[in-house]
């Protein structure tokens, strides 16, 4: 069994589940597999950043997920005339 993370340091197993500082924490969901924020406690996997992982995935992607790469749109075109004026002003 792994050592508890700072987030799971005060975790207590109760009848309702696992609680950390009085906040109930739910086990990770399938989409969390591979994330660096997943920690083990009492044989189950939990998110070290958010107590209800399923809610974070409800809108599409979890903003805490470390295993999902976002697509970069690329650099926007810059008007050379405006860029030179900004450089002259010191911006």
PDB file of C-alpha atoms in Angstrom:
ATOM      1  CA  UNK A   1       0.000   0.000   0.000  1.00  0.00           C
ATOM      2  CA  UNK A   2       1.346   3.458  -0.861  1.00  0.00           C
ATOM      3  CA  UNK A   3       1.949   6.199   1.668  1.00  0.00           C
ATOM      4  CA  UNK A   4      -0.866   8.723   2.010  1.00  0.00           C
ATOM      5  CA  UNK A   5      -0.667  11.936   0.044  1.00  0.00           C
ATOM      6  CA  UNK A   6      -0.931  15.325   1.755  1.00  0.00           C
ATOM      7  CA  UNK A   7      -4.534  15.546   0.553  1.00  0.00           C
ATOM      8  CA  UNK A   8      -5.304  12.106   1.984  1.00  0.00           C
ATOM      9  CA  UNK A   9      -3.190  12.576   5.120  1.00  0.00           C
ATOM     10  CA  UNK A  10      -6.150  13.006   7.499  1.00  0.00           C
ATOM     11  CA  UNK A  11      -8.387  10.508   5.699  1.00  0.00           C
ATOM     12  CA  UNK A  12     -10.732   8.396   7.821  1.00  0.00           C
ATOM     13  CA  UNK A  13     -12.757   5.398   6.675  1.00  0.00           C
ATOM     14  CA  UNK A  14     -16.408   5.810   7.776  1.00  0.00           C
ATOM     15  CA  UNK A  15     -19.673   4.010   7.046  1.00  0.00           C
ATOM     16  CA  UNK A  16     -20.470   6.577   4.338  1.00  0.00           C
ATOM     17  CA  UNK A  17     -17.034   6.184   2.713  1.00  0.00           C
ATOM     18  CA  UNK A  18     -13.765   8.053   3.108  1.00  0.00           C
ATOM     19  CA  UNK A  19     -13.687  11.491   4.714  1.00  0.00           C
ATOM     20  CA  UNK A  20     -10.841  13.999   4.702  1.00  0.00           C
ATOM     21  CA  UNK A  21     -11.211  16.792   7.270  1.00  0.00           C
ATOM     22  CA  UNK A  22     -14.968  16.179   7.373  1.00  0.00           C
ATOM     23  CA  UNK A  23     -15.391  16.260   3.564  1.00  0.00           C
ATOM     24  CA  UNK A  24     -16.593  13.016   1.948  1.00  0.00           C
ATOM     25  CA  UNK A  25     -14.325  11.889  -0.889  1.00  0.00           C
ATOM     26  CA  UNK A  26     -15.566   9.641  -3.684  1.00  0.00           C
ATOM     27  CA  UNK A  27     -13.405   7.105  -5.540  1.00  0.00           C
ATOM     28  CA  UNK A  28     -11.961   8.015  -8.928  1.00  0.00           C
ATOM     29  CA  UNK A  29     -13.903   7.380 -12.124  1.00  0.00           C
ATOM     30  CA  UNK A  30     -12.737   5.497 -15.215  1.00  0.00           C
ATOM     31  CA  UNK A  31     -11.605   8.675 -17.001  1.00  0.00           C
ATOM     32  CA  UNK A  32      -9.115   9.416 -14.181  1.00  0.00           C
ATOM     33  CA  UNK A  33      -7.000   6.356 -15.009  1.00  0.00           C
ATOM     34  CA  UNK A  34      -3.462   7.476 -15.781  1.00  0.00           C
ATOM     35  CA  UNK A  35      -3.680  10.829 -14.000  1.00  0.00           C
ATOM     36  CA  UNK A  36      -0.783  11.814 -11.725  1.00  0.00           C
ATOM     37  CA  UNK A  37      -3.202  13.118  -9.077  1.00  0.00           C
ATOM     38  CA  UNK A  38      -4.688   9.678  -8.291  1.00  0.00           C
ATOM     39  CA  UNK A  39      -3.706   8.336  -4.870  1.00  0.00           C
ATOM     40  CA  UNK A  40      -4.397   5.012  -3.168  1.00  0.00           C
ATOM     41  CA  UNK A  41      -6.086   4.744   0.227  1.00  0.00           C
ATOM     42  CA  UNK A  42      -7.454   1.586   1.812  1.00  0.00           C
ATOM     43  CA  UNK A  43      -7.237  -0.318  -1.477  1.00  0.00           C
ATOM     44  CA  UNK A  44      -9.177   2.253  -3.554  1.00  0.00           C
ATOM     45  CA  UNK A  45      -8.043   5.079  -5.806  1.00  0.00           C
ATOM     46  CA  UNK A  46      -8.952   8.714  -5.025  1.00  0.00           C
ATOM     47  CA  UNK A  47      -8.254  12.073  -6.646  1.00  0.00           C
ATOM     48  CA  UNK A  48      -5.873  14.200  -4.578  1.00  0.00           C
ATOM     49  CA  UNK A  49      -7.307  17.447  -6.010  1.00  0.00           C
ATOM     50  CA  UNK A  50     -11.081  17.085  -6.038  1.00  0.00           C
ATOM     51  CA  UNK A  51     -13.480  15.159  -3.758  1.00  0.00           C
ATOM     52  CA  UNK A  52     -16.038  14.272  -6.482  1.00  0.00           C
ATOM     53  CA  UNK A  53     -14.153  13.289  -9.660  1.00  0.00           C
ATOM     54  CA  UNK A  54     -17.304  12.333 -11.600  1.00  0.00           C
ATOM     55  CA  UNK A  55     -18.543  15.921 -11.361  1.00  0.00           C
ATOM     56  CA  UNK A  56     -15.313  17.247 -12.919  1.00  0.00           C
ATOM     57  CA  UNK A  57     -15.765  14.955 -15.928  1.00  0.00           C
ATOM     58  CA  UNK A  58     -19.462  15.806 -16.402  1.00  0.00           C
ATOM     59  CA  UNK A  59     -18.648  18.849 -18.559  1.00  0.00           C
ATOM     60  CA  UNK A  60     -16.280  16.989 -20.865  1.00  0.00           C
ATOM     61  CA  UNK A  61     -12.696  17.202 -19.590  1.00  0.00           C
ATOM     62  CA  UNK A  62     -11.405  17.538 -16.054  1.00  0.00           C
ATOM     63  CA  UNK A  63      -9.271  20.649 -15.730  1.00  0.00           C
ATOM     64  CA  UNK A  64      -7.067  18.877 -13.151  1.00  0.00           C
ATOM     65  CA  UNK A  65      -6.279  15.914 -15.452  1.00  0.00           C
ATOM     66  CA  UNK A  66      -2.555  15.533 -16.063  1.00  0.00           C
ATOM     67  CA  UNK A  67      -2.896  12.714 -18.571  1.00  0.00           C
ATOM     68  CA  UNK A  68      -4.896  14.688 -21.171  1.00  0.00           C
ATOM     69  CA  UNK A  69      -3.058  16.958 -23.562  1.00  0.00           C
ATOM     70  CA  UNK A  70      -4.840  20.050 -24.804  1.00  0.00           C
ATOM     71  CA  UNK A  71      -4.602  21.017 -28.432  1.00  0.00           C
ATOM     72  CA  UNK A  72      -2.654  24.170 -29.043  1.00  0.00           C
ATOM     73  CA  UNK A  73      -4.311  26.427 -31.570  1.00  0.00           C
ATOM     74  CA  UNK A  74      -1.069  27.964 -32.803  1.00  0.00           C
ATOM     75  CA  UNK A  75       0.188  31.488 -32.842  1.00  0.00           C
ATOM     76  CA  UNK A  76      -2.128  34.258 -33.882  1.00  0.00           C
ATOM     77  CA  UNK A  77      -1.028  36.502 -36.704  1.00  0.00           C
ATOM     78  CA  UNK A  78       0.421  39.789 -35.568  1.00  0.00           C
ATOM     79  CA  UNK A  79       0.167  42.905 -37.655  1.00  0.00           C
ATOM     80  CA  UNK A  80       3.797  44.019 -38.157  1.00  0.00           C
ATOM     81  CA  UNK A  81       2.878  47.710 -38.119  1.00  0.00           C
ATOM     82  CA  UNK A  82       1.068  47.402 -34.773  1.00  0.00           C
ATOM     83  CA  UNK A  83       3.906  45.264 -33.377  1.00  0.00           C
ATOM     84  CA  UNK A  84       6.497  47.912 -34.249  1.00  0.00           C
ATOM     85  CA  UNK A  85       4.370  50.648 -32.650  1.00  0.00           C
ATOM     86  CA  UNK A  86       4.028  48.582 -29.457  1.00  0.00           C
ATOM     87  CA  UNK A  87       7.760  47.966 -29.392  1.00  0.00           C
ATOM     88  CA  UNK A  88       8.429  51.690 -29.785  1.00  0.00           C
ATOM     89  CA  UNK A  89       6.109  52.456 -26.830  1.00  0.00           C
ATOM     90  CA  UNK A  90       7.875  49.851 -24.688  1.00  0.00           C
ATOM     91  CA  UNK A  91       5.035  47.364 -24.275  1.00  0.00           C
TER      92      UNK A  91
END
